JSON list of C-alpha atoms in Angstrom, two decimals:
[
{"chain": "E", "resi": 158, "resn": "UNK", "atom": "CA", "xyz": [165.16, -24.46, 83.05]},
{"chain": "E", "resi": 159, "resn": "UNK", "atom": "CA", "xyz": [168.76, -25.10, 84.23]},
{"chain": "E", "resi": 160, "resn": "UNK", "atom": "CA", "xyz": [169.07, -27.23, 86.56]},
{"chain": "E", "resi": 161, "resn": "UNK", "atom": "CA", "xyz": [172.55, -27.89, 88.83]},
{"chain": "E", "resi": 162, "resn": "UNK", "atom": "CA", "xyz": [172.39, -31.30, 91.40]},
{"chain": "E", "resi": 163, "resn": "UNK", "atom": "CA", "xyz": [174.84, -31.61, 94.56]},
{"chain": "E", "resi": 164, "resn": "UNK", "atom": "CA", "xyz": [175.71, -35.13, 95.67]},
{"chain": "E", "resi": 165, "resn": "UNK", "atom": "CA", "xyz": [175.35, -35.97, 98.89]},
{"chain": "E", "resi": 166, "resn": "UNK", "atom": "CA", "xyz": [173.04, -34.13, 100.15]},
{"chain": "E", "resi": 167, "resn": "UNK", "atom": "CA", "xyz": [173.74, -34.67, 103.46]},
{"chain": "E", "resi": 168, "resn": "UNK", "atom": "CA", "xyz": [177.13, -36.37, 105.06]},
{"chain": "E", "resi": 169, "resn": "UNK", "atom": "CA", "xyz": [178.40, -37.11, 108.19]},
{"chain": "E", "resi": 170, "resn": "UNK", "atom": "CA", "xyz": [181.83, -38.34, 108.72]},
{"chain": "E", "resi": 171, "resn": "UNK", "atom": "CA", "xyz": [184.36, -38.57, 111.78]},
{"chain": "E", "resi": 172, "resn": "UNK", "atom": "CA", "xyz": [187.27, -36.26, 112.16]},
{"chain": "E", "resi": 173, "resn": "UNK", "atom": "CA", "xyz": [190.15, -36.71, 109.66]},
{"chain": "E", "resi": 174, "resn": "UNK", "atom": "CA", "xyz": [188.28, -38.03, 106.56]},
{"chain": "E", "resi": 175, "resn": "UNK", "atom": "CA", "xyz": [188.28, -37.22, 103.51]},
{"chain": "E", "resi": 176, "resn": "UNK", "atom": "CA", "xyz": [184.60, -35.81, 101.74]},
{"chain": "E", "resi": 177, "resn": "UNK", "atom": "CA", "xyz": [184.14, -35.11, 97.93]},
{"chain": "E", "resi": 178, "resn": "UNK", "atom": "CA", "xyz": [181.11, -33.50, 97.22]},
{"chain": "E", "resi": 179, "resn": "UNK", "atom": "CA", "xyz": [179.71, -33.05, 93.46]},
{"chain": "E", "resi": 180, "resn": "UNK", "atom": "CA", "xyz": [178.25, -30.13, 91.51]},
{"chain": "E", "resi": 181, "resn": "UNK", "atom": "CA", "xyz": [176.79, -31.25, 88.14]},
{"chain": "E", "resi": 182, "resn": "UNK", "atom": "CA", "xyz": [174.96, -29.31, 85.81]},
{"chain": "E", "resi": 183, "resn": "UNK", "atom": "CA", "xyz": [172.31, -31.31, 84.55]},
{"chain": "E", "resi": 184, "resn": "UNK", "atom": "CA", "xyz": [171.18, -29.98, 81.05]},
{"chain": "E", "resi": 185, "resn": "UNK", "atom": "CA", "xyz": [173.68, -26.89, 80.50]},
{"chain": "E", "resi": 186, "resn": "UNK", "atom": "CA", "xyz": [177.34, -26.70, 80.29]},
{"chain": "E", "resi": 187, "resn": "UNK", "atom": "CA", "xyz": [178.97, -24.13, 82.60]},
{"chain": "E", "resi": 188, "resn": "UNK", "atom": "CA", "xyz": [182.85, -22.61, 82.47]},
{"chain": "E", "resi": 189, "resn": "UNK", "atom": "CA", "xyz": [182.71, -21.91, 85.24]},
{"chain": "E", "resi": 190, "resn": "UNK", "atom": "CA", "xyz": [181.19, -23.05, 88.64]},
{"chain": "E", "resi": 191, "resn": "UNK", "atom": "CA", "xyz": [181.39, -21.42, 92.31]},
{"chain": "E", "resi": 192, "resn": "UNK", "atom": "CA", "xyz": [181.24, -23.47, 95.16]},
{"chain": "E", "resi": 193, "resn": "UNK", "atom": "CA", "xyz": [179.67, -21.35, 98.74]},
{"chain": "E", "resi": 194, "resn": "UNK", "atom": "CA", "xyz": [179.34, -22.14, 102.37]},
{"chain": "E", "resi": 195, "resn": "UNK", "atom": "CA", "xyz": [177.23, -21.30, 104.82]},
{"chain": "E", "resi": 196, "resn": "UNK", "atom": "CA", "xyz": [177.57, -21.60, 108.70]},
{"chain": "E", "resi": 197, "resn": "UNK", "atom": "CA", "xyz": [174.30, -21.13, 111.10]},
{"chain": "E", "resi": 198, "resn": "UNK", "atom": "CA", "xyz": [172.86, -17.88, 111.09]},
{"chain": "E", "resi": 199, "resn": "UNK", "atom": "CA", "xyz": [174.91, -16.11, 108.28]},
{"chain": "E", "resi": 200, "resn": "UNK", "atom": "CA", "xyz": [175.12, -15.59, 104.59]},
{"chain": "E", "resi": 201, "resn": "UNK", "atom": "CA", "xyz": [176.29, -17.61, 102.07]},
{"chain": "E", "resi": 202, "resn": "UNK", "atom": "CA", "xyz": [179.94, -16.83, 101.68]},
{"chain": "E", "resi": 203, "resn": "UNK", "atom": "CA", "xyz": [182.30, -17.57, 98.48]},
{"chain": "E", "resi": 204, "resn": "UNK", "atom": "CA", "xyz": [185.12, -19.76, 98.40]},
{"chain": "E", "resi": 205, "resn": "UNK", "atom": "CA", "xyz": [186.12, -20.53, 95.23]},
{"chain": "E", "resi": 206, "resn": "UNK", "atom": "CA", "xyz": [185.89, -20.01, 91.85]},
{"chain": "E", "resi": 207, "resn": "UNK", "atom": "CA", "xyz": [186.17, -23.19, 89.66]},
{"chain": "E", "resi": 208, "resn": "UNK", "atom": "CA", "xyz": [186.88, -22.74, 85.72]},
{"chain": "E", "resi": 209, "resn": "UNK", "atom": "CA", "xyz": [186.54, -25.81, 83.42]},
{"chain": "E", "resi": 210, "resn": "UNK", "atom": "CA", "xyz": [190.48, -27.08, 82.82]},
{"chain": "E", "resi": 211, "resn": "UNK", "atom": "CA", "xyz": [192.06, -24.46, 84.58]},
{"chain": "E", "resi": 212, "resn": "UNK", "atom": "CA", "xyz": [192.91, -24.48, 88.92]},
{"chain": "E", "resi": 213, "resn": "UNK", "atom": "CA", "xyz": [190.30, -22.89, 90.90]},
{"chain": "E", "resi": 214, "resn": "UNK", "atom": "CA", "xyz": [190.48, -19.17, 92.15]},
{"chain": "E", "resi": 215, "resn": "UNK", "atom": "CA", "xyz": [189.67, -19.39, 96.28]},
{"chain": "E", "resi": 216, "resn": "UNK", "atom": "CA", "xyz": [189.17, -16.07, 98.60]},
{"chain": "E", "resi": 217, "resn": "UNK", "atom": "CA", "xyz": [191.19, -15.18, 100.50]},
{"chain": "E", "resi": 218, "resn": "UNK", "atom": "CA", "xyz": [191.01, -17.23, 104.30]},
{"chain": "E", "resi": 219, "resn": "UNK", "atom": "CA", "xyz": [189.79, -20.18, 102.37]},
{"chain": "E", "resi": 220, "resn": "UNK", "atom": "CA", "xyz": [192.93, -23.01, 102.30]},
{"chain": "E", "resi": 221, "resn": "UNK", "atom": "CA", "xyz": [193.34, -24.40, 98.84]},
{"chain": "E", "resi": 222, "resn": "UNK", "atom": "CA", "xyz": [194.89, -27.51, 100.48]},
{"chain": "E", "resi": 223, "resn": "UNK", "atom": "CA", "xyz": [192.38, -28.24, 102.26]},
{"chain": "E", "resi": 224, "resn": "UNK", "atom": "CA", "xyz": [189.10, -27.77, 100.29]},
{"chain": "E", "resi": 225, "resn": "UNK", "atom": "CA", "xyz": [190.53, -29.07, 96.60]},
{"chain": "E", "resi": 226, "resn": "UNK", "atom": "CA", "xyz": [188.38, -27.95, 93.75]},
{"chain": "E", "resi": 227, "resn": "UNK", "atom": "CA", "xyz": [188.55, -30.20, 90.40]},
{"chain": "E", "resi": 228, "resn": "UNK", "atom": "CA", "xyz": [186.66, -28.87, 87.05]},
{"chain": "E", "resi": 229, "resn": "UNK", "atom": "CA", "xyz": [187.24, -31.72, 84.84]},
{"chain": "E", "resi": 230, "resn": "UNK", "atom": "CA", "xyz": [184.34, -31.05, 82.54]},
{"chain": "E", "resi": 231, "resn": "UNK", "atom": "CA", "xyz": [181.95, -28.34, 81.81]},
{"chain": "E", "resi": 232, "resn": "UNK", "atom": "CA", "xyz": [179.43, -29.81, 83.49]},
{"chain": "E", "resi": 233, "resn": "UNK", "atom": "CA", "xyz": [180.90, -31.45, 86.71]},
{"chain": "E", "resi": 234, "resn": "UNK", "atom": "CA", "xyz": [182.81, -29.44, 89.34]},
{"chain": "E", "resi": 235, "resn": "UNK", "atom": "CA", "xyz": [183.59, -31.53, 92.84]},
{"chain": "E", "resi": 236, "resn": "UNK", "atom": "CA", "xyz": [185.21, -30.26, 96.36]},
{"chain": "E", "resi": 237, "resn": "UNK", "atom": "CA", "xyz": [187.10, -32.59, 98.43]},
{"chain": "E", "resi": 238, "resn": "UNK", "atom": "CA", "xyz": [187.11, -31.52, 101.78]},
{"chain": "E", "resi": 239, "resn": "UNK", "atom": "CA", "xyz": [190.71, -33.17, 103.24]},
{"chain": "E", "resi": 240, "resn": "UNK", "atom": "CA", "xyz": [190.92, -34.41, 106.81]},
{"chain": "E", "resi": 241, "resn": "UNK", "atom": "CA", "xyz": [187.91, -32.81, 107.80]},
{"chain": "E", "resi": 242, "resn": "UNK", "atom": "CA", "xyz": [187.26, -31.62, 111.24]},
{"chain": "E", "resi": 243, "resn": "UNK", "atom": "CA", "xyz": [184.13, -30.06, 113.17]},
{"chain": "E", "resi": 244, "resn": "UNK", "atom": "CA", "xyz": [184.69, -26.84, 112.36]},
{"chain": "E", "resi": 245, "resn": "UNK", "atom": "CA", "xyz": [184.45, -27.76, 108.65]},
{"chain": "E", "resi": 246, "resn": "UNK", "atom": "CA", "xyz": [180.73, -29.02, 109.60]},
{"chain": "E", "resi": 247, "resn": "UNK", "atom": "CA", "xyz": [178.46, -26.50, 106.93]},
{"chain": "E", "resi": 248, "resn": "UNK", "atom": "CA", "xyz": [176.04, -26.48, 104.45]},
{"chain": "E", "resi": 249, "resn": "UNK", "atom": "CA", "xyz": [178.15, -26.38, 101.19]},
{"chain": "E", "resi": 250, "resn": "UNK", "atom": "CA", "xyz": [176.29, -25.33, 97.73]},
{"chain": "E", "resi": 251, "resn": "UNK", "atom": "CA", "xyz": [177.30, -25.07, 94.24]},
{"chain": "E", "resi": 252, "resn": "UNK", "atom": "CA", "xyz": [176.63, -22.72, 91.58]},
{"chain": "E", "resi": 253, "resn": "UNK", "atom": "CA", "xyz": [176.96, -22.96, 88.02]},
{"chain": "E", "resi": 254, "resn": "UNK", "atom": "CA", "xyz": [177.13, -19.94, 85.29]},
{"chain": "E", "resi": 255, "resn": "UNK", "atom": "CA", "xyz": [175.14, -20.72, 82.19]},
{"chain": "E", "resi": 256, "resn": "UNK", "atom": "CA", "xyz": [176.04, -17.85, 79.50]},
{"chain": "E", "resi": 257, "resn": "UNK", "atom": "CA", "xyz": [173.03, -16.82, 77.07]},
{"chain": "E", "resi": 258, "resn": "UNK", "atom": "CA", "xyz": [174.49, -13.94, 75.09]},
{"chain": "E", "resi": 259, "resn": "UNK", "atom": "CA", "xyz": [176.04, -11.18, 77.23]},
{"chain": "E", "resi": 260, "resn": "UNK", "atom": "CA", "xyz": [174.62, -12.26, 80.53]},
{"chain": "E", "resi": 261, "resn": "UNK", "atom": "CA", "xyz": [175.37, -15.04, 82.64]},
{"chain": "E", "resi": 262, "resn": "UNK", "atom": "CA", "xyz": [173.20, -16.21, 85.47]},
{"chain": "E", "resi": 263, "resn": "UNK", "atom": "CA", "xyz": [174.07, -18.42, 88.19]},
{"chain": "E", "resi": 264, "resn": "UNK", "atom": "CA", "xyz": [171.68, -21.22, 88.77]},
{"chain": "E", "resi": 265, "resn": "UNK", "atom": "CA", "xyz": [172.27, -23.35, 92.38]},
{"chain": "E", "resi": 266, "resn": "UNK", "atom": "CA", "xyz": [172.58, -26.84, 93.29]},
{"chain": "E", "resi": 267, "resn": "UNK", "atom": "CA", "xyz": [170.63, -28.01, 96.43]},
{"chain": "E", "resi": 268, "resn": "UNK", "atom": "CA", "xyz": [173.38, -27.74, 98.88]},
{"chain": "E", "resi": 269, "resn": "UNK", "atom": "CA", "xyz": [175.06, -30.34, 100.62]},
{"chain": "E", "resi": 270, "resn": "UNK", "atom": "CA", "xyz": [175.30, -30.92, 104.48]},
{"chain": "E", "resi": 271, "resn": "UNK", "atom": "CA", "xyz": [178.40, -31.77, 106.05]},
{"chain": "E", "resi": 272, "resn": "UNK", "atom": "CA", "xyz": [178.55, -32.73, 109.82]},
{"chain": "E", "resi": 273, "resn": "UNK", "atom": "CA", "xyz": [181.90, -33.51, 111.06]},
{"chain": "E", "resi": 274, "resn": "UNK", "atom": "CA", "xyz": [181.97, -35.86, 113.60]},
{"chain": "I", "resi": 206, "resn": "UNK", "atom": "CA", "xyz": [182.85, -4.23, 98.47]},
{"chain": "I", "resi": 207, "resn": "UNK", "atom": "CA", "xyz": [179.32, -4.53, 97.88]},
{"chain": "I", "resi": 208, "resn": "UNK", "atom": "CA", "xyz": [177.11, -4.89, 100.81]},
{"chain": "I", "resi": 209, "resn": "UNK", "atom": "CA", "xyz": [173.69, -6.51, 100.69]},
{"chain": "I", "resi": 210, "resn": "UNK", "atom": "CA", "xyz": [171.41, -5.67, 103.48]},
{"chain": "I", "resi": 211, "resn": "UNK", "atom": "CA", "xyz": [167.72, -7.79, 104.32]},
{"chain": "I", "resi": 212, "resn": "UNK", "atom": "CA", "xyz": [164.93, -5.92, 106.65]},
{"chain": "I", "resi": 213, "resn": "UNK", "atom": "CA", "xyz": [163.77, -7.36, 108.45]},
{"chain": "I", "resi": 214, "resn": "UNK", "atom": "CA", "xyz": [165.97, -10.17, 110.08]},
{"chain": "I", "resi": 215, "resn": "UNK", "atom": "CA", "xyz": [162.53, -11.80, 111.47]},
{"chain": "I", "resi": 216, "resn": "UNK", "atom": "CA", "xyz": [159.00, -11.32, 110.39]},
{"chain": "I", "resi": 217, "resn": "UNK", "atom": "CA", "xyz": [156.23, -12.83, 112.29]},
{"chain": "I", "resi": 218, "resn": "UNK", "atom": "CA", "xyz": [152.46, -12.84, 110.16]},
{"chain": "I", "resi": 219, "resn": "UNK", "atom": "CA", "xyz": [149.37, -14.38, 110.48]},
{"chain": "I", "resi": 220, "resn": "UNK", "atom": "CA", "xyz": [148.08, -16.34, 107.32]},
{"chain": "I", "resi": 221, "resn": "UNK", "atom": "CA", "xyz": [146.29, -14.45, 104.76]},
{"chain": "I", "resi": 222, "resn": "UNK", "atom": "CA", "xyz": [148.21, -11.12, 105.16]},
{"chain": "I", "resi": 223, "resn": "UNK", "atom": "CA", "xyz": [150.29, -9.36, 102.72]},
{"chain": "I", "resi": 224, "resn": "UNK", "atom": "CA", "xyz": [154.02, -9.09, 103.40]},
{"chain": "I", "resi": 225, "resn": "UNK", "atom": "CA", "xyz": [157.05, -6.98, 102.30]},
{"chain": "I", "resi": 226, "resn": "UNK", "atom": "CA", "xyz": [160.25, -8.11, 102.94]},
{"chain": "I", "resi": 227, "resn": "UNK", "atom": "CA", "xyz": [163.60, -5.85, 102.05]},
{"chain": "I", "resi": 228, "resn": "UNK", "atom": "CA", "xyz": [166.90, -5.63, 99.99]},
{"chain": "I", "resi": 229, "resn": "UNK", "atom": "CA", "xyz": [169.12, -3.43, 99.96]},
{"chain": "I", "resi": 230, "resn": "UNK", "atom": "CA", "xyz": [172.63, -3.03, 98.16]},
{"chain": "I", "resi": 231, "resn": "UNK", "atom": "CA", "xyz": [175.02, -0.50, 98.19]},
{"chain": "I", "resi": 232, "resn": "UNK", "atom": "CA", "xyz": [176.97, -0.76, 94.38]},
{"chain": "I", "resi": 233, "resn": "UNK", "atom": "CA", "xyz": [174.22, -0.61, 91.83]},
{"chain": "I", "resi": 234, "resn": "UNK", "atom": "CA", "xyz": [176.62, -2.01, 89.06]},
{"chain": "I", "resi": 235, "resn": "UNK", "atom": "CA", "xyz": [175.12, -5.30, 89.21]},
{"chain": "I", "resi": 236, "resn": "UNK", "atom": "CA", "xyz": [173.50, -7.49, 86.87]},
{"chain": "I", "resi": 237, "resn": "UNK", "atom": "CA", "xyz": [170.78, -9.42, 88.15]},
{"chain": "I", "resi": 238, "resn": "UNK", "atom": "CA", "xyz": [169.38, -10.01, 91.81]},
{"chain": "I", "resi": 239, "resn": "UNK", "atom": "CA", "xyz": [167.46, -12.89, 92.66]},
{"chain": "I", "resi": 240, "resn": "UNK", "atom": "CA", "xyz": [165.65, -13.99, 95.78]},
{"chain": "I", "resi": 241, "resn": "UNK", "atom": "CA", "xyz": [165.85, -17.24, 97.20]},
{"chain": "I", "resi": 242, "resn": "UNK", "atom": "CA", "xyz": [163.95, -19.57, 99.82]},
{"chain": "I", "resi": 243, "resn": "UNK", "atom": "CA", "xyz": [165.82, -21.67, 102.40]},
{"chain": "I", "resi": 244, "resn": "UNK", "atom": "CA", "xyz": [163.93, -24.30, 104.37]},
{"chain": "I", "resi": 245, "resn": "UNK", "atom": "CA", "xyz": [165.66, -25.45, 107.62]},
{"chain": "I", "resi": 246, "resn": "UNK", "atom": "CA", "xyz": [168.23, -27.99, 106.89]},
{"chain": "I", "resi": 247, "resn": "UNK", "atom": "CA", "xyz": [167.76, -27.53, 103.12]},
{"chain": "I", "resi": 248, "resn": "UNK", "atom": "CA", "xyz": [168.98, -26.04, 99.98]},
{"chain": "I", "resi": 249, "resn": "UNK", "atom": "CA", "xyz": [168.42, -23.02, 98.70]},
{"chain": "I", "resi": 250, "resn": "UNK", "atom": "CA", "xyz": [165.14, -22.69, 96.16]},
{"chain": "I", "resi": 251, "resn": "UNK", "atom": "CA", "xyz": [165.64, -19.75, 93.49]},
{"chain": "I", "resi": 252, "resn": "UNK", "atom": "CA", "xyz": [162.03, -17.85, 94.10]},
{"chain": "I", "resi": 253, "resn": "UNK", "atom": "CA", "xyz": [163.00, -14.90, 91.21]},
{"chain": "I", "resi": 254, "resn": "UNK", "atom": "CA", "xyz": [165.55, -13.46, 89.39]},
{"chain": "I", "resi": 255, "resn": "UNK", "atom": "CA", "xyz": [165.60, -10.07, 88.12]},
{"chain": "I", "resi": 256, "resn": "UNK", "atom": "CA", "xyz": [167.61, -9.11, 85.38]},
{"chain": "I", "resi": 257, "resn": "UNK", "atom": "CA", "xyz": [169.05, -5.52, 85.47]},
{"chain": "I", "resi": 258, "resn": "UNK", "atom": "CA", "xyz": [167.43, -4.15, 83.17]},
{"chain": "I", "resi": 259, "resn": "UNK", "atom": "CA", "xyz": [163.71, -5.25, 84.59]},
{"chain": "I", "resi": 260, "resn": "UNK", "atom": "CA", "xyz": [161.88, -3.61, 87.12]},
{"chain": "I", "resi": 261, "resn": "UNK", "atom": "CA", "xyz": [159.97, -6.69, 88.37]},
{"chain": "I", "resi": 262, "resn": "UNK", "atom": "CA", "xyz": [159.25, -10.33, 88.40]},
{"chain": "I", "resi": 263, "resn": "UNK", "atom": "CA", "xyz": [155.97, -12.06, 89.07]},
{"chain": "I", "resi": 264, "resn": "UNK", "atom": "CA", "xyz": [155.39, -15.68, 89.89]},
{"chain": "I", "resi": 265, "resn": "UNK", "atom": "CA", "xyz": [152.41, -16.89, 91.40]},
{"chain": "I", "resi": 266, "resn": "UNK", "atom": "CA", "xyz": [151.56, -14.18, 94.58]},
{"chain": "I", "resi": 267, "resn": "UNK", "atom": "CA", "xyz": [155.56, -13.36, 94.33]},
{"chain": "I", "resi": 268, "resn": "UNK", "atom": "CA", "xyz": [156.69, -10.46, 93.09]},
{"chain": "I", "resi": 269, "resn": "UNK", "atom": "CA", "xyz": [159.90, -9.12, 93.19]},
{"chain": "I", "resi": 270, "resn": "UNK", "atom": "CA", "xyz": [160.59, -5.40, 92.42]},
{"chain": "I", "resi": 271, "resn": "UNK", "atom": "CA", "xyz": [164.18, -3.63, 91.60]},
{"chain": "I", "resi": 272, "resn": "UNK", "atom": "CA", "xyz": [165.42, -0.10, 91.80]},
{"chain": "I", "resi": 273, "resn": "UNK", "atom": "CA", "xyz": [168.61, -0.49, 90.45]},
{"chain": "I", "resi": 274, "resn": "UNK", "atom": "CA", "xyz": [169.65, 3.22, 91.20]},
{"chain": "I", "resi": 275, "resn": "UNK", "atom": "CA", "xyz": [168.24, 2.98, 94.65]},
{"chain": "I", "resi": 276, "resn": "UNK", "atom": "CA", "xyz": [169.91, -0.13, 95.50]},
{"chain": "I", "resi": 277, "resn": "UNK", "atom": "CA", "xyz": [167.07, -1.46, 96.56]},
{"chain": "I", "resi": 278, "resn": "UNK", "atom": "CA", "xyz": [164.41, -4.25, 95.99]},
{"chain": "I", "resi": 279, "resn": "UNK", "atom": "CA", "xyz": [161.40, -5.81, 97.32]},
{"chain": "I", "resi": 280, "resn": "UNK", "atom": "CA", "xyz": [159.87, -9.13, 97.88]},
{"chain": "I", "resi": 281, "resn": "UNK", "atom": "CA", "xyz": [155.78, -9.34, 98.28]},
{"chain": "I", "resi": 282, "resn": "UNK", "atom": "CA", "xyz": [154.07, -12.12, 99.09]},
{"chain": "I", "resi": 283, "resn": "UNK", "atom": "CA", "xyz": [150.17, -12.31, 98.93]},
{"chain": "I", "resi": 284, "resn": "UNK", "atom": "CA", "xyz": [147.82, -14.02, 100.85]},
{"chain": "I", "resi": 285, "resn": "UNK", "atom": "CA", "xyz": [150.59, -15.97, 103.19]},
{"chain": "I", "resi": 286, "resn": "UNK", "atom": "CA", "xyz": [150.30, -19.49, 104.17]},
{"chain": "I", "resi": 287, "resn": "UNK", "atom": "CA", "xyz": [151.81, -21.60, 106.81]},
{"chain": "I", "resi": 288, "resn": "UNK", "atom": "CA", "xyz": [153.66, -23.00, 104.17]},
{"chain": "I", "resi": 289, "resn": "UNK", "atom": "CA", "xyz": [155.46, -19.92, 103.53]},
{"chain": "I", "resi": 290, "resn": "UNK", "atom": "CA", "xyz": [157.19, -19.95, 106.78]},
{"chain": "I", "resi": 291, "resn": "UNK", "atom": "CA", "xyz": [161.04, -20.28, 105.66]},
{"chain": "I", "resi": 292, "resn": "UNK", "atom": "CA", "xyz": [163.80, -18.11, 105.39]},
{"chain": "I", "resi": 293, "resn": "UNK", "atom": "CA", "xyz": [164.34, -15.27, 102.21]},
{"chain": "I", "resi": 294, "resn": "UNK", "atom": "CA", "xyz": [167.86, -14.57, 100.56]},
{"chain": "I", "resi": 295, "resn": "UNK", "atom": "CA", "xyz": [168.48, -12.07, 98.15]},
{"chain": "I", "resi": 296, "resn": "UNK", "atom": "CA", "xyz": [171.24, -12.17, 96.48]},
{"chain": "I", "resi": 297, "resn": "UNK", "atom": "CA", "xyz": [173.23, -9.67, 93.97]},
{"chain": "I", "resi": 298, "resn": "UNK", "atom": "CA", "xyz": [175.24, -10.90, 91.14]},
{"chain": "I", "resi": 299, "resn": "UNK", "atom": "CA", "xyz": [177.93, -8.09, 90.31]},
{"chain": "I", "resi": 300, "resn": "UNK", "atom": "CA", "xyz": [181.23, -10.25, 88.94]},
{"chain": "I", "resi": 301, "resn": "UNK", "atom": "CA", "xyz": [180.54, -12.37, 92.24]},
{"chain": "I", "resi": 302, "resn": "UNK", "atom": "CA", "xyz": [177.56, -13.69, 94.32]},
{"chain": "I", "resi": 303, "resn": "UNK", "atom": "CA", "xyz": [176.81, -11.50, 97.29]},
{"chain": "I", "resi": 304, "resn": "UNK", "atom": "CA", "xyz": [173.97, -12.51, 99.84]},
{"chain": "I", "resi": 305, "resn": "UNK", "atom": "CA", "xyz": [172.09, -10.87, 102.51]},
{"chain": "I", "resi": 306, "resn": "UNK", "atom": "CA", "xyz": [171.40, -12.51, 106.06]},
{"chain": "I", "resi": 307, "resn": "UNK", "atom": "CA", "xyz": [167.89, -13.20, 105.12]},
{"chain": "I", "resi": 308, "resn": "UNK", "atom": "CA", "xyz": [164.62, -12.87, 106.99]},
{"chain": "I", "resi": 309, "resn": "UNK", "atom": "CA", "xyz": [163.35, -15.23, 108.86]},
{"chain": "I", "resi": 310, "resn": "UNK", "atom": "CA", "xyz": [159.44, -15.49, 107.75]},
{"chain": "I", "resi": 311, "resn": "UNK", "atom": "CA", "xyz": [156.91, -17.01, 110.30]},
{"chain": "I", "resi": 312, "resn": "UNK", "atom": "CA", "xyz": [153.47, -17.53, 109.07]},
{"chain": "I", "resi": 313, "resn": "UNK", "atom": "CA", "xyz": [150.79, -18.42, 112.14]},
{"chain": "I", "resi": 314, "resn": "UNK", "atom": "CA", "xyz": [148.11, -20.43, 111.22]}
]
């Protein structure tokens, strides 16, 4: 099956560094990859949309500045989280899109923790 | 703006019973749901995907049902074990990824 890996899994880093997370897909290729976050107690919530060669599509309250979203080939996609603060601490998961004639399913990475010192 | 809604938020079974836990979504134009385990401090695990056009999936004592027109689907889980104890996400795919809350599953030994 189609798998999708997140590295780290788990980071912790003081206030006002810099964290790049990666979202590969490990046997597919995928145009396009979402990247979610989740804080404590609620759902999974977009923020970006991440196309292969092309700038990333956020939602709206999520600051492109601040969480930068690079696709450089179909199967990597990575988030940089800039000067990171505590409130930024979250579980952050990737998805990638595998296309198999006219449907696409999403297949997830593990998630990666993020605690903000 | 689609709305995804899991009953109920926290389900607390002893091992070896049967267990339905519920989705429900309010645009029916979607085109596949899939249900999802979290463990504490982990990722999420993809339990089942339904395709739109299916009714059900089974896998192992899972099995997920879908009512497309209803906007609704169910997850069953036989004969529970300890081991089941986790949290359940469903999850609609319509153009973009929506997610319930989830349900908080407790299985007592």
């Amino acid at each position: 099956g189609a798998v999708v890996s997140q590295h780290p899994s788990w980071v912790i880093c003081k206030s006002g560094t810099s964290v790049k997370i990666e979202c590969r897909s490990l046997d597919f290729q995928a145009t396009t990859m979402f990247w979610y976050r989740q804080f404590p107690k609620q759902s999974l919530m977009l923020m970006a949309t991440s196309n292969e060669g092309s700038k990333a599509t956020y939602e709206q309250g999520v600051e492109k500045d601040k969480f930068l979203i690079n696709h450089a080939s179909l199967t990597l996609s990575t988030l940089t989280v800039t000067s990171a603060h505590p409130e930024d601490s979250s579980f952050y998961i990737c998805s990638a899109s595998l296309r198999l004639g006219r449907t696409d399913t999403q297949y997830f990475g593990p998630g990666t923790r993020l605690t903000v010192l | 703006k689609q709305e995804v809604t899991q009953i109920p938020a926290a389900l607390s079974v002893p091992e070896g019973e049967n267990l339905v836990l519920n989705c429900s979504f309010t645009d029916s134009a979607i085109y596949n749901l899939q249900w999802f385990r979290q463990d504490p401090g982990k990722g999420l695990t993809s339990l089942l995907l339904i395709q739109s056009s299916q009714r059900e999936q089974t896998s192992g004592r899972l099995n997920a049902s879908l009512d497309k027109s209803s906007g609704r689907s169910t997850l069953y889980i036989a004969a529970s074990q300890p081991g089941d104890s986790a949290t359940y996400l469903c999850a609609v795919d319509g153009n973009q990824f929506y997610f319930g809350t989830g349900t908080s599953l407790t299985v007592i030994p």
